[in-house]
Short mmCIF file of C-alpha atoms and ligand atoms in Angstrom, two decimals:
data_model
loop_
_atom_site.label_atom_id
_atom_site.label_comp_id
_atom_site.label_asym_id
_atom_site.label_seq_id
_atom_site.Cartn_x
_atom_site.Cartn_y
_atom_site.Cartn_z
CA MET W 1 -73.76 -40.87 38.35
CA ASN W 2 -70.33 -40.66 39.91
CA LEU W 3 -67.22 -42.69 39.06
CA ALA W 4 -66.54 -42.96 42.80
CA HIS W 5 -69.37 -45.52 42.99
CA LEU W 6 -67.09 -47.94 41.11
CA LEU W 7 -64.66 -47.83 44.00
CA GLN W 8 -67.36 -48.03 46.65
CA ARG W 9 -68.76 -51.11 44.94
CA GLN W 10 -65.39 -52.89 45.01
CA ALA W 11 -64.80 -51.78 48.62
CA ARG W 12 -68.06 -53.51 49.55
CA THR W 13 -67.82 -56.65 47.43
CA ALA W 14 -64.06 -57.30 47.51
CA PRO W 15 -62.78 -55.21 50.44
CA GLU W 16 -59.64 -57.20 51.16
CA GLN W 17 -58.61 -57.69 47.55
CA PRO W 18 -55.20 -56.04 46.88
CA ALA W 19 -55.94 -52.98 44.77
CA ILE W 20 -52.96 -50.63 44.58
CA LEU W 21 -49.39 -51.88 44.35
CA SER W 22 -46.04 -50.18 44.34
CA GLY W 23 -44.11 -52.77 42.38
CA THR W 24 -44.78 -56.05 44.18
CA GLN W 25 -45.83 -54.38 47.42
CA VAL W 26 -49.54 -53.93 48.19
CA VAL W 27 -50.17 -50.38 49.44
CA ALA W 28 -53.98 -50.50 49.50
CA THR W 29 -56.83 -52.95 49.39
CA HIS W 30 -60.10 -51.75 47.91
CA ARG W 31 -61.31 -51.02 51.44
CA GLN W 32 -58.24 -48.93 52.28
CA TRP W 33 -58.37 -47.12 48.96
CA ALA W 34 -62.02 -46.20 49.54
CA GLN W 35 -61.32 -45.15 53.15
CA ARG W 36 -58.51 -42.84 52.07
CA CYS W 37 -60.74 -41.34 49.40
CA GLN W 38 -63.42 -40.66 51.99
CA GLN W 39 -60.84 -39.09 54.25
CA LEU W 40 -59.72 -36.83 51.40
CA ALA W 41 -63.32 -36.04 50.50
CA ARG W 42 -63.97 -34.90 54.07
CA GLN W 43 -60.89 -32.68 53.93
CA PHE W 44 -62.02 -31.10 50.67
CA GLN W 45 -65.45 -30.47 52.12
CA ALA W 46 -64.07 -29.09 55.40
CA ALA W 47 -61.98 -26.63 53.36
CA GLY W 48 -65.12 -25.40 51.61
CA LEU W 49 -64.56 -26.94 48.17
CA GLN W 50 -67.87 -27.22 46.37
CA PRO W 51 -69.09 -29.88 43.90
CA GLY W 52 -67.71 -29.02 40.48
CA ASP W 53 -64.59 -27.29 41.87
CA ARG W 54 -61.30 -28.35 40.30
CA VAL W 55 -58.33 -30.07 41.88
CA ALA W 56 -55.09 -30.21 39.89
CA LEU W 57 -52.59 -33.09 39.87
CA PHE W 58 -49.13 -32.01 38.79
CA MET W 59 -47.60 -35.34 39.65
CA ARG W 60 -45.44 -38.01 38.21
CA ASN W 61 -46.92 -41.51 38.34
CA HIS W 62 -47.49 -42.27 42.00
CA VAL W 63 -49.62 -44.67 44.04
CA ARG W 64 -51.45 -41.68 45.52
CA TYR W 65 -52.53 -40.56 42.03
CA LEU W 66 -55.46 -42.99 42.17
CA GLU W 67 -56.42 -41.87 45.68
CA VAL W 68 -56.50 -38.21 44.68
CA LEU W 69 -58.56 -38.94 41.55
CA PHE W 70 -61.21 -40.96 43.35
CA GLY W 71 -61.09 -38.82 46.50
CA ALA W 72 -61.89 -35.76 44.42
CA TRP W 73 -64.71 -37.56 42.63
CA TRP W 74 -66.06 -38.84 45.96
CA ALA W 75 -66.52 -35.19 46.97
CA GLY W 76 -68.09 -34.31 43.60
CA LEU W 77 -65.03 -32.38 42.42
CA ALA W 78 -63.40 -32.51 38.98
CA VAL W 79 -59.73 -33.40 38.45
CA VAL W 80 -57.19 -31.62 36.26
CA PRO W 81 -54.27 -34.02 35.66
CA ILE W 82 -51.31 -32.10 34.24
CA ASN W 83 -48.50 -33.62 32.21
CA ALA W 84 -45.58 -33.93 34.68
CA LYS W 85 -43.07 -32.99 32.00
CA LEU W 86 -44.50 -29.49 31.59
CA HIS W 87 -42.62 -26.47 32.84
CA VAL W 88 -43.99 -25.01 36.10
CA ARG W 89 -45.04 -21.91 34.12
CA GLU W 90 -47.07 -24.07 31.71
CA ALA W 91 -48.66 -25.92 34.61
CA GLN W 92 -49.47 -22.57 36.20
CA TRP W 93 -51.21 -21.49 33.00
CA ILE W 94 -53.40 -24.61 33.15
CA ILE W 95 -54.11 -24.16 36.87
CA ASP W 96 -55.17 -20.55 36.24
CA ASN W 97 -57.24 -21.45 33.20
CA ALA W 98 -59.01 -24.25 35.09
CA GLN W 99 -59.28 -22.07 38.21
CA ALA W 100 -58.15 -25.05 40.25
CA ARG W 101 -58.57 -24.66 44.03
CA TRP W 102 -56.02 -27.22 45.26
CA ALA W 103 -53.05 -28.88 43.62
CA PHE W 104 -51.31 -32.14 44.46
CA VAL W 105 -47.68 -32.29 43.35
CA THR W 106 -44.68 -34.60 43.52
CA ALA W 107 -41.44 -32.97 44.62
CA ASP W 108 -39.43 -34.71 41.92
CA ILE W 109 -40.93 -32.43 39.24
CA SER W 110 -38.81 -29.68 40.75
CA PRO W 111 -38.07 -29.26 44.44
CA ASP W 112 -39.73 -25.87 44.65
CA THR W 113 -42.80 -26.59 42.50
CA GLY W 114 -45.00 -26.21 45.55
CA GLU W 115 -43.71 -22.71 46.28
CA ARG W 116 -43.75 -21.59 42.66
CA LEU W 117 -47.40 -22.41 41.99
CA THR W 118 -49.69 -19.52 42.85
CA GLY W 119 -53.39 -18.76 43.10
CA LEU W 120 -54.23 -22.00 44.90
CA ALA W 121 -55.76 -22.41 48.34
CA ARG W 122 -53.47 -25.38 48.98
CA VAL W 123 -50.55 -27.13 47.31
CA ILE W 124 -49.80 -30.57 48.72
CA ASP W 125 -46.64 -32.53 48.06
CA VAL W 126 -47.98 -36.10 48.19
CA ASP W 127 -44.76 -37.40 49.76
CA SER W 128 -44.72 -34.87 52.60
CA ALA W 129 -45.72 -35.19 56.24
CA GLN W 130 -48.46 -32.68 55.45
CA ALA W 131 -49.90 -35.17 52.97
CA ASP W 132 -49.62 -38.01 55.47
CA ALA W 133 -51.67 -35.92 57.89
CA LEU W 134 -54.26 -35.31 55.20
CA TRP W 135 -54.40 -39.02 54.41
CA GLN W 136 -54.41 -40.05 58.07
CA GLY W 137 -56.66 -43.04 58.63
CA PRO W 138 -60.20 -42.13 59.58
CA ASP W 139 -62.47 -44.12 61.77
CA ALA W 140 -63.07 -47.10 59.49
CA HIS W 141 -66.76 -47.16 60.32
CA PHE W 142 -67.35 -43.53 59.50
CA GLU W 143 -68.76 -43.40 55.99
CA THR W 144 -68.74 -40.26 53.91
CA PRO W 145 -71.48 -40.38 51.30
CA ILE W 146 -70.51 -39.87 47.69
CA THR W 147 -71.60 -36.47 46.40
CA GLU W 148 -73.92 -37.26 43.50
CA ARG W 149 -73.19 -35.78 40.09
CA ALA W 150 -75.18 -35.70 36.87
CA ALA W 151 -73.88 -37.97 34.10
CA ASP W 152 -72.87 -34.93 32.06
CA ASP W 153 -71.04 -33.16 34.87
CA LEU W 154 -67.34 -32.58 34.53
CA ALA W 155 -65.11 -35.35 35.91
CA TRP W 156 -61.72 -34.78 34.23
CA LEU W 157 -60.44 -31.60 32.61
CA PHE W 158 -57.86 -32.82 30.14
CA TYR W 159 -55.55 -30.23 28.62
CA THR W 160 -54.63 -31.14 25.05
CA SER W 161 -50.95 -31.29 24.27
CA GLY W 162 -51.35 -28.05 22.32
CA THR W 163 -48.61 -28.36 19.74
CA THR W 164 -49.82 -25.05 18.38
CA GLY W 165 -51.05 -22.20 20.55
CA ARG W 166 -52.36 -22.62 24.08
CA PRO W 167 -53.69 -25.99 25.23
CA LYS W 168 -57.46 -26.32 25.41
CA GLY W 169 -59.26 -27.88 28.37
CA VAL W 170 -61.29 -30.86 27.15
CA MET W 171 -64.33 -31.40 29.37
CA ILE W 172 -64.64 -35.13 30.06
CA THR W 173 -67.75 -36.12 31.95
CA HIS W 174 -68.64 -39.03 34.23
CA ARG W 175 -70.69 -40.48 31.36
CA ASN W 176 -67.73 -40.22 28.95
CA LEU W 177 -65.47 -42.20 31.28
CA MET W 178 -68.15 -44.71 32.23
CA THR W 179 -68.72 -45.35 28.50
CA MET W 180 -65.00 -45.72 27.91
CA GLY W 181 -64.72 -48.18 30.80
CA LEU W 182 -67.56 -50.43 29.63
CA GLY W 183 -66.40 -50.24 26.03
CA TYR W 184 -63.01 -51.62 27.05
CA PHE W 185 -64.59 -55.00 27.81
CA CYS W 186 -66.39 -55.15 24.45
CA ASP W 187 -63.51 -54.09 22.31
CA VAL W 188 -60.14 -54.27 24.00
CA ASP W 189 -59.89 -57.00 26.61
CA ALA W 190 -61.58 -59.13 29.23
CA VAL W 191 -60.35 -58.27 32.73
CA SER W 192 -60.39 -60.37 35.91
CA PRO W 193 -59.57 -59.51 39.55
CA GLN W 194 -56.27 -61.38 39.12
CA ASP W 195 -55.13 -58.99 36.40
CA THR W 196 -52.73 -56.12 37.00
CA LEU W 197 -52.73 -52.83 35.15
CA ALA W 198 -49.23 -51.35 35.17
CA TYR W 199 -48.88 -47.57 34.87
CA ALA W 200 -45.85 -47.33 32.63
CA ALA W 201 -47.05 -44.31 30.64
CA PRO W 202 -48.13 -40.99 32.22
CA MET W 203 -51.22 -41.31 34.42
CA SER W 204 -52.23 -37.79 33.39
CA HIS W 205 -53.20 -39.26 30.03
CA GLY W 206 -54.61 -42.49 28.57
CA ALA W 207 -52.78 -44.80 30.98
CA GLY W 208 -54.51 -43.15 33.95
CA ILE W 209 -57.90 -43.28 32.24
CA TYR W 210 -57.55 -47.07 31.96
CA ALA W 211 -57.81 -47.20 35.77
CA ILE W 212 -61.58 -47.12 35.24
CA PRO W 213 -62.21 -50.41 33.40
CA HIS W 214 -59.69 -52.14 35.67
CA LEU W 215 -61.48 -50.86 38.75
CA MET W 216 -64.81 -51.91 37.24
CA ALA W 217 -63.44 -55.47 37.03
CA GLY W 218 -61.73 -55.36 40.45
CA ALA W 219 -58.22 -55.80 39.01
CA ARG W 220 -54.99 -54.57 40.63
CA HIS W 221 -53.28 -51.27 39.83
CA MET W 222 -49.52 -51.15 39.90
CA VAL W 223 -47.13 -48.23 39.77
CA PRO W 224 -43.62 -49.50 38.98
CA PRO W 225 -41.10 -48.30 41.59
CA SER W 226 -39.16 -46.48 38.85
CA GLY W 227 -42.31 -44.39 38.39
CA GLY W 228 -42.32 -44.86 34.66
CA PHE W 229 -41.18 -46.94 31.78
CA ASP W 230 -38.23 -49.25 32.24
CA PRO W 231 -38.48 -52.36 30.03
CA ALA W 232 -36.31 -54.61 32.24
CA GLU W 233 -38.29 -53.60 35.34
CA LEU W 234 -41.62 -54.31 33.64
CA PHE W 235 -40.54 -57.73 32.37
CA ALA W 236 -39.37 -58.63 35.89
CA LEU W 237 -42.52 -57.27 37.60
CA GLY W 238 -44.71 -59.26 35.23
CA GLN W 239 -42.87 -62.42 36.23
CA GLN W 240 -43.37 -61.61 39.91
CA VAL W 241 -46.98 -60.41 40.09
CA GLY W 242 -48.41 -62.12 37.00
CA PRO W 243 -48.78 -60.97 33.40
CA LEU W 244 -49.28 -57.20 33.19
CA SER W 245 -51.65 -55.14 31.09
CA LEU W 246 -50.60 -51.66 30.10
CA PHE W 247 -51.17 -48.81 27.72
CA ALA W 248 -48.15 -47.70 25.74
CA ALA W 249 -47.27 -45.36 22.90
CA PRO W 250 -45.71 -47.09 19.87
CA THR W 251 -42.22 -45.87 20.83
CA ILE W 252 -42.57 -47.63 24.18
CA VAL W 253 -43.77 -50.82 22.49
CA LYS W 254 -40.69 -50.67 20.32
CA ARG W 255 -38.44 -50.48 23.36
CA LEU W 256 -40.21 -53.44 24.97
CA VAL W 257 -39.67 -55.45 21.81
CA ASP W 258 -36.01 -54.37 21.62
CA HIS W 259 -35.53 -55.52 25.19
CA ALA W 260 -37.19 -58.90 24.57
CA GLU W 261 -35.02 -59.43 21.52
CA THR W 262 -31.76 -58.35 23.16
CA ALA W 263 -32.47 -60.48 26.22
CA GLY W 264 -33.28 -63.43 23.93
CA LEU W 265 -36.72 -63.98 25.47
CA SER W 266 -39.11 -66.44 23.82
CA THR W 267 -42.73 -65.47 23.09
CA ARG W 268 -43.72 -67.82 25.91
CA GLN W 269 -41.49 -65.91 28.32
CA CYS W 270 -42.90 -62.60 27.08
CA GLY W 271 -46.38 -64.01 27.70
CA GLN W 272 -45.43 -64.64 31.34
CA SER W 273 -44.72 -60.93 31.74
CA PHE W 274 -47.43 -59.35 29.61
CA LYS W 275 -51.07 -60.18 29.15
CA THR W 276 -52.15 -57.19 27.07
CA VAL W 277 -50.24 -54.27 25.63
CA VAL W 278 -52.66 -51.66 24.29
CA TYR W 279 -50.92 -49.27 21.95
CA GLY W 280 -52.08 -46.03 20.39
CA GLY W 281 -51.68 -42.29 20.56
CA ALA W 282 -49.37 -42.15 17.55
CA PRO W 283 -48.88 -44.16 14.35
CA MET W 284 -47.70 -47.75 14.67
CA TYR W 285 -46.15 -48.75 11.39
CA ALA W 286 -47.01 -52.14 9.88
CA ALA W 287 -43.37 -53.28 9.94
CA ASP W 288 -43.12 -52.47 13.65
CA ILE W 289 -46.27 -54.31 14.74
CA GLN W 290 -45.28 -57.33 12.65
CA ARG W 291 -41.96 -57.46 14.46
CA ALA W 292 -43.65 -56.92 17.85
CA LEU W 293 -46.02 -59.85 17.22
CA ARG W 294 -43.17 -62.04 16.07
CA VAL W 295 -41.02 -61.29 19.11
CA MET W 296 -43.58 -60.94 21.91
CA GLY W 297 -46.54 -62.96 20.67
CA PRO W 298 -50.24 -62.08 20.50
CA CYS W 299 -50.46 -59.65 23.43
CA PHE W 300 -51.20 -56.52 21.39
CA VAL W 301 -54.35 -54.47 20.76
CA GLN W 302 -54.37 -51.11 19.01
CA ILE W 303 -56.75 -48.31 19.88
CA TYR W 304 -57.26 -44.90 18.35
CA GLY W 305 -58.84 -42.03 20.19
CA GLN W 306 -58.07 -38.49 21.22
CA GLY W 307 -58.49 -36.33 24.29
CA GLU W 308 -61.86 -35.26 22.91
CA SER W 309 -63.08 -38.90 22.91
CA PRO W 310 -60.65 -40.45 25.33
CA MET W 311 -59.42 -43.92 24.35
CA VAL W 312 -62.59 -44.48 22.30
CA GLY W 313 -62.46 -44.28 18.52
CA THR W 314 -61.38 -47.43 16.74
CA VAL W 315 -59.82 -50.73 17.75
CA LEU W 316 -57.60 -53.19 15.95
CA ALA W 317 -58.31 -56.23 18.08
CA ARG W 318 -56.10 -59.15 18.97
CA HIS W 319 -57.96 -61.40 16.51
CA HIS W 320 -57.56 -58.84 13.71
CA LEU W 321 -53.82 -58.67 14.34
CA GLN W 322 -53.56 -62.46 14.32
CA ASP W 323 -55.74 -63.21 11.33
CA SER W 324 -52.78 -63.49 8.98
CA GLN W 325 -54.74 -65.65 6.48
CA HIS W 326 -57.12 -62.81 5.72
CA PRO W 327 -56.57 -61.52 2.15
CA ARG W 328 -56.43 -57.94 3.41
CA HIS W 329 -54.28 -58.67 6.47
CA PRO W 330 -51.40 -56.40 5.35
CA GLU W 331 -53.80 -53.47 4.87
CA ARG W 332 -55.45 -54.20 8.20
CA LEU W 333 -52.11 -54.18 10.00
CA ALA W 334 -51.50 -50.68 8.69
CA SER W 335 -55.01 -49.58 9.71
CA ILE W 336 -56.32 -48.49 13.10
CA GLY W 337 -59.16 -51.02 12.98
CA VAL W 338 -62.91 -50.65 13.24
CA ALA W 339 -65.19 -48.33 15.24
CA GLN W 340 -65.31 -49.23 18.92
CA THR W 341 -68.71 -50.40 20.17
CA PRO W 342 -69.81 -47.12 21.82
CA VAL W 343 -69.22 -44.92 18.77
CA ARG W 344 -69.93 -44.42 15.09
CA ILE W 345 -67.24 -43.24 12.71
CA ARG W 346 -67.58 -41.39 9.42
CA VAL W 347 -65.13 -39.93 6.92
CA THR W 348 -66.33 -36.69 5.36
CA ASP W 349 -65.29 -33.67 3.33
CA ALA W 350 -64.83 -30.29 5.00
CA GLN W 351 -68.59 -29.66 4.81
CA GLY W 352 -69.36 -32.86 6.68
CA ARG W 353 -70.61 -34.81 3.60
CA ASP W 354 -69.83 -38.54 3.57
CA LEU W 355 -67.11 -39.55 1.13
CA PRO W 356 -67.09 -42.75 -0.95
CA LEU W 357 -65.18 -45.69 0.53
CA GLY W 358 -61.46 -45.33 0.00
CA ASP W 359 -61.51 -41.53 -0.34
CA ILE W 360 -59.47 -39.59 2.19
CA GLY W 361 -61.31 -37.12 4.39
CA GLU W 362 -61.69 -35.97 7.97
CA VAL W 363 -62.52 -38.59 10.60
CA LEU W 364 -65.69 -37.86 12.60
CA ILE W 365 -66.76 -39.60 15.81
CA GLN W 366 -70.17 -39.70 17.49
CA GLY W 367 -71.09 -41.37 20.76
CA ASP W 368 -71.24 -41.13 24.53
CA SER W 369 -67.47 -40.96 24.85
CA VAL W 370 -67.31 -37.60 23.07
CA MET W 371 -66.43 -34.65 25.32
CA ALA W 372 -68.97 -32.11 26.53
CA GLY W 373 -66.88 -29.39 24.84
CA TYR W 374 -63.85 -27.21 25.49
CA TRP W 375 -63.62 -25.49 28.85
CA ARG W 376 -64.94 -21.94 28.60
CA ASN W 377 -64.31 -21.89 24.87
CA PRO W 378 -67.64 -22.01 22.99
CA GLU W 379 -66.06 -20.98 19.66
CA ALA W 380 -63.63 -23.90 19.66
CA THR W 381 -66.42 -26.23 20.82
CA ALA W 382 -68.71 -25.15 17.99
CA LYS W 383 -65.93 -25.83 15.51
CA ALA W 384 -65.09 -29.26 16.93
CA ILE W 385 -68.61 -30.59 17.46
CA GLN W 386 -71.12 -30.06 14.67
CA ASN W 387 -74.55 -31.76 14.56
CA GLY W 388 -73.40 -34.07 17.33
CA TRP W 389 -70.27 -35.23 15.49
CA LEU W 390 -66.72 -34.64 16.68
CA PHE W 391 -64.41 -33.39 13.93
CA THR W 392 -61.13 -35.01 14.97
CA GLY W 393 -58.75 -33.17 12.63
CA ASP W 394 -57.39 -36.58 11.64
CA MET W 395 -57.48 -37.59 7.98
CA GLY W 396 -58.27 -41.13 6.96
CA CYS W 397 -60.24 -43.48 4.75
CA LEU W 398 -62.65 -46.35 5.38
CA ASP W 399 -62.77 -49.68 3.57
CA ALA W 400 -65.85 -51.80 2.86
CA ASP W 401 -65.26 -53.86 6.02
CA GLY W 402 -65.24 -50.77 8.23
CA PHE W 403 -61.49 -50.60 8.78
CA LEU W 404 -60.18 -47.07 9.10
CA THR W 405 -56.72 -46.17 7.86
CA LEU W 406 -55.32 -42.92 9.19
CA LYS W 407 -53.36 -40.80 6.83
CA ASP W 408 -52.26 -37.94 9.04
CA ARG W 409 -53.53 -34.99 10.98
CA SER W 410 -54.80 -32.45 8.47
CA LYS W 411 -52.07 -30.07 9.62
CA ASP W 412 -49.36 -32.67 8.91
CA MET W 413 -50.52 -33.22 5.34
CA ILE W 414 -48.05 -31.90 2.75
CA ILE W 415 -49.25 -30.05 -0.32
CA SER W 416 -46.61 -30.14 -3.01
CA GLY W 417 -47.30 -28.78 -6.48
CA GLY W 418 -51.03 -28.89 -5.65
CA SER W 419 -51.02 -32.58 -4.72
CA ASN W 420 -51.86 -33.84 -1.23
CA ILE W 421 -49.18 -36.06 0.22
CA TYR W 422 -49.68 -38.01 3.42
CA PRO W 423 -46.37 -38.41 5.27
CA ARG W 424 -47.37 -41.72 6.82
CA GLU W 425 -47.41 -43.46 3.42
CA ILE W 426 -43.79 -42.52 2.86
CA GLU W 427 -42.82 -43.36 6.42
CA GLU W 428 -44.28 -46.86 6.03
CA VAL W 429 -42.08 -47.43 2.97
CA LEU W 430 -38.86 -46.06 4.43
CA LEU W 431 -39.21 -48.14 7.58
CA HIS W 432 -38.74 -51.25 5.46
CA ALA W 433 -35.26 -50.12 4.41
CA PRO W 434 -32.43 -51.97 6.13
CA GLY W 435 -30.72 -49.87 8.78
CA VAL W 436 -33.64 -47.48 9.30
CA ALA W 437 -34.80 -47.27 12.92
CA GLU W 438 -37.20 -44.32 12.80
CA VAL W 439 -38.59 -41.91 10.23
CA ALA W 440 -40.61 -38.72 10.26
CA VAL W 441 -41.66 -37.04 7.05
CA VAL W 442 -42.65 -33.36 6.94
CA GLY W 443 -43.12 -30.62 4.38
CA ALA W 444 -40.54 -27.84 3.97
CA PRO W 445 -41.51 -24.49 2.43
CA ASP W 446 -40.45 -24.28 -1.21
CA ALA W 447 -40.69 -21.36 -3.62
CA GLU W 448 -41.50 -23.52 -6.62
CA TRP W 449 -43.64 -26.34 -5.18
CA GLY W 450 -45.20 -24.68 -2.17
CA GLU W 451 -43.84 -27.50 -0.05
CA VAL W 452 -41.38 -30.30 -0.68
CA VAL W 453 -41.15 -33.63 1.11
CA VAL W 454 -38.30 -33.99 3.59
CA ALA W 455 -37.57 -37.22 5.48
CA PHE W 456 -35.83 -37.19 8.85
CA VAL W 457 -34.28 -40.62 9.23
CA VAL W 458 -32.72 -42.20 12.32
CA PRO W 459 -30.34 -45.05 11.44
CA HIS W 460 -29.92 -48.15 13.60
CA GLN W 461 -26.77 -47.97 15.66
CA GLY W 462 -23.69 -48.68 13.57
CA HIS W 463 -25.50 -48.27 10.22
CA THR W 464 -24.61 -45.72 7.58
CA LEU W 465 -27.58 -44.84 5.46
CA ASP W 466 -27.40 -44.71 1.70
CA THR W 467 -30.03 -42.20 0.63
CA THR W 468 -29.84 -43.35 -3.01
CA ALA W 469 -31.03 -46.77 -1.84
CA LEU W 470 -33.84 -45.12 0.15
CA ASP W 471 -34.90 -43.22 -2.96
CA ALA W 472 -34.88 -46.43 -5.01
CA LEU W 473 -37.12 -48.08 -2.44
CA CYS W 474 -39.60 -45.20 -2.65
CA LEU W 475 -39.60 -45.41 -6.44
CA GLN W 476 -40.65 -49.06 -6.20
CA ALA W 477 -43.47 -48.42 -3.78
CA ILE W 478 -45.04 -44.97 -4.21
CA ALA W 479 -45.74 -42.32 -6.84
CA ARG W 480 -42.69 -40.34 -7.92
CA PHE W 481 -44.03 -37.01 -6.68
CA LYS W 482 -44.31 -38.33 -3.13
CA ARG W 483 -40.64 -39.23 -2.83
CA PRO W 484 -38.64 -37.16 -0.35
CA LYS W 485 -36.66 -34.48 -2.13
CA ARG W 486 -34.26 -34.44 0.77
CA TYR W 487 -33.10 -36.71 3.58
CA GLU W 488 -31.86 -35.49 6.93
CA VAL W 489 -30.04 -38.21 8.83
CA VAL W 490 -30.44 -37.52 12.56
CA GLU W 491 -29.59 -39.29 15.80
CA SER W 492 -33.09 -39.06 17.25
CA LEU W 493 -36.50 -37.50 16.65
CA PRO W 494 -37.98 -34.88 18.99
CA LYS W 495 -40.87 -36.40 20.93
CA ASN W 496 -43.26 -35.26 23.61
CA ASN W 497 -43.92 -36.97 26.92
CA TYR W 498 -46.45 -39.26 25.29
CA GLY W 499 -44.04 -40.45 22.62
CA LYS W 500 -45.56 -38.40 19.79
CA VAL W 501 -43.04 -37.10 17.27
CA LEU W 502 -43.07 -33.30 17.35
CA LYS W 503 -43.44 -32.60 13.66
CA THR W 504 -43.93 -28.92 14.38
CA GLU W 505 -40.39 -28.83 15.74
CA LEU W 506 -39.05 -30.61 12.64
CA ARG W 507 -40.87 -28.13 10.40
CA GLN W 508 -39.39 -25.26 12.40
CA ARG W 509 -35.90 -26.66 11.79
CA LEU W 510 -36.58 -26.51 8.07
CA ALA W 511 -38.30 -23.11 7.98
P1 LIG V 1 -54.30 -36.81 22.21
O1 LIG V 1 -55.52 -35.98 22.17
O2 LIG V 1 -53.11 -36.13 22.79
O3 LIG V 1 -54.56 -38.15 22.83
O4 LIG V 1 -53.87 -37.08 20.69
C1 LIG V 1 -54.77 -37.73 19.84
C2 LIG V 1 -54.20 -37.85 18.47
O5 LIG V 1 -53.16 -38.84 18.43
C3 LIG V 1 -55.22 -38.32 17.48
O6 LIG V 1 -56.06 -37.28 17.04
C4 LIG V 1 -54.35 -38.92 16.39
O7 LIG V 1 -53.83 -37.91 15.56
C5 LIG V 1 -53.21 -39.53 17.19
N1 LIG V 1 -53.49 -40.96 17.43
C6 LIG V 1 -54.16 -41.51 18.46
N2 LIG V 1 -54.22 -42.85 18.34
C7 LIG V 1 -53.58 -43.17 17.19
C8 LIG V 1 -53.30 -44.39 16.50
N3 LIG V 1 -53.68 -45.58 16.98
N4 LIG V 1 -52.62 -44.30 15.33
C9 LIG V 1 -52.21 -43.11 14.84
N5 LIG V 1 -52.42 -41.94 15.44
C10 LIG V 1 -53.10 -41.95 16.61
#
């Protein structure tokens, strides 16, 4: 099994179909994409790289991202995509840990990234003349065979965001990604060759992984010229090339919705720009998805997954989001949906015993999307995977229909006076208050209670928040002991590159 076969198949069956776009401009057909990958594969082989060796990508979103990924796979290598927002020193740590042989970089990360990275046989700036030489067109008739890999061989070494301690390398295999790709069609969306996947979120993460189902279906892959997320650009590109599909963190969805609202776009106009917006990676609050559906129409699908089971966990499908007549629709909107087709989900206590429906416990996932383990870290692997089940560290509860509602990561749970408090519950309430744009609730150390609840609140522009009114709202909706003891009104919340609120940083501010 090798993911490169997906590209070879398209290069044979739909060679002249536009495959990679920079904005509206086609930069590769399937045939050209496959040729460039073969060219790269030959270069890797000529330099002595062996199947299983690692190639790092420390790149911002770029049209050559997809060529490096599939070129490396073509030669039987594994890729190590690194978050472009990391410091060079952090990237170096990952490169050393992965023992990567080559690295591909974009100069815009920092002009001297290439010189600062060490321990690599080659560092290639993908925009340089050196890269052009590497990519130089081969004889079109000269085929380089794909180096076969076993289904469980490493394809993608994904370094977890590592909010505490050093990041861990998650070993994602060809089977994991093949499973994810096929599962997309069952659970998330149908894809046709006329569709376009836009890379608006970092390709080193979920957005890049979605290249696989879109390649399976022969769709187009588009990197916006801005290289990232610009709502006005995306709306315009969708109008020009046809409705886009994309993966986005909830904060990005919010900005798309803000743009649509400010620009006075109708849902029909939004539908001309977007076919499917898959959101996940961080909590989407019920109030926010309701507004998104109202403003942009039924283009949304929610997924839940984690690096350890990439993009495959649960799904809250389009029809679930639209089924407003269902008696439990409000609860479903606040949930993360049902198990995706390739996996089973359980909620258990710390010993791995199933809990009754409705009880909160740790979320476990089992299936062919679950990682092979952590890179050279058997202790962490043994802790994360027990009896074939992945312990996600996320806390949640299941209902009788199979819908999973996430409470929080176990480490984000607050214990105050011996009671467990899940920040998300409070965040959901506070987001309904007029003038509140964003909320993050964390625990602050407290001599008497162990921890007390503190809410960081971002007001909408021009609003002054009345914390007494916020407290009154909490009193109406949740148990007294869960109410924030303190409010911190802030201009913005600290977030990582993937749009996740950095609660660790908020806790540090309070410590
Ligand atoms: P990562 O491994 O960086 O992709 O982070 C995965 C974590 O993000 C999960 O373990 C969850 O805590 C969180 N997450 C992912 N998807 C969702 C979602 N749809 N809703 C809430 N949290 C999510």
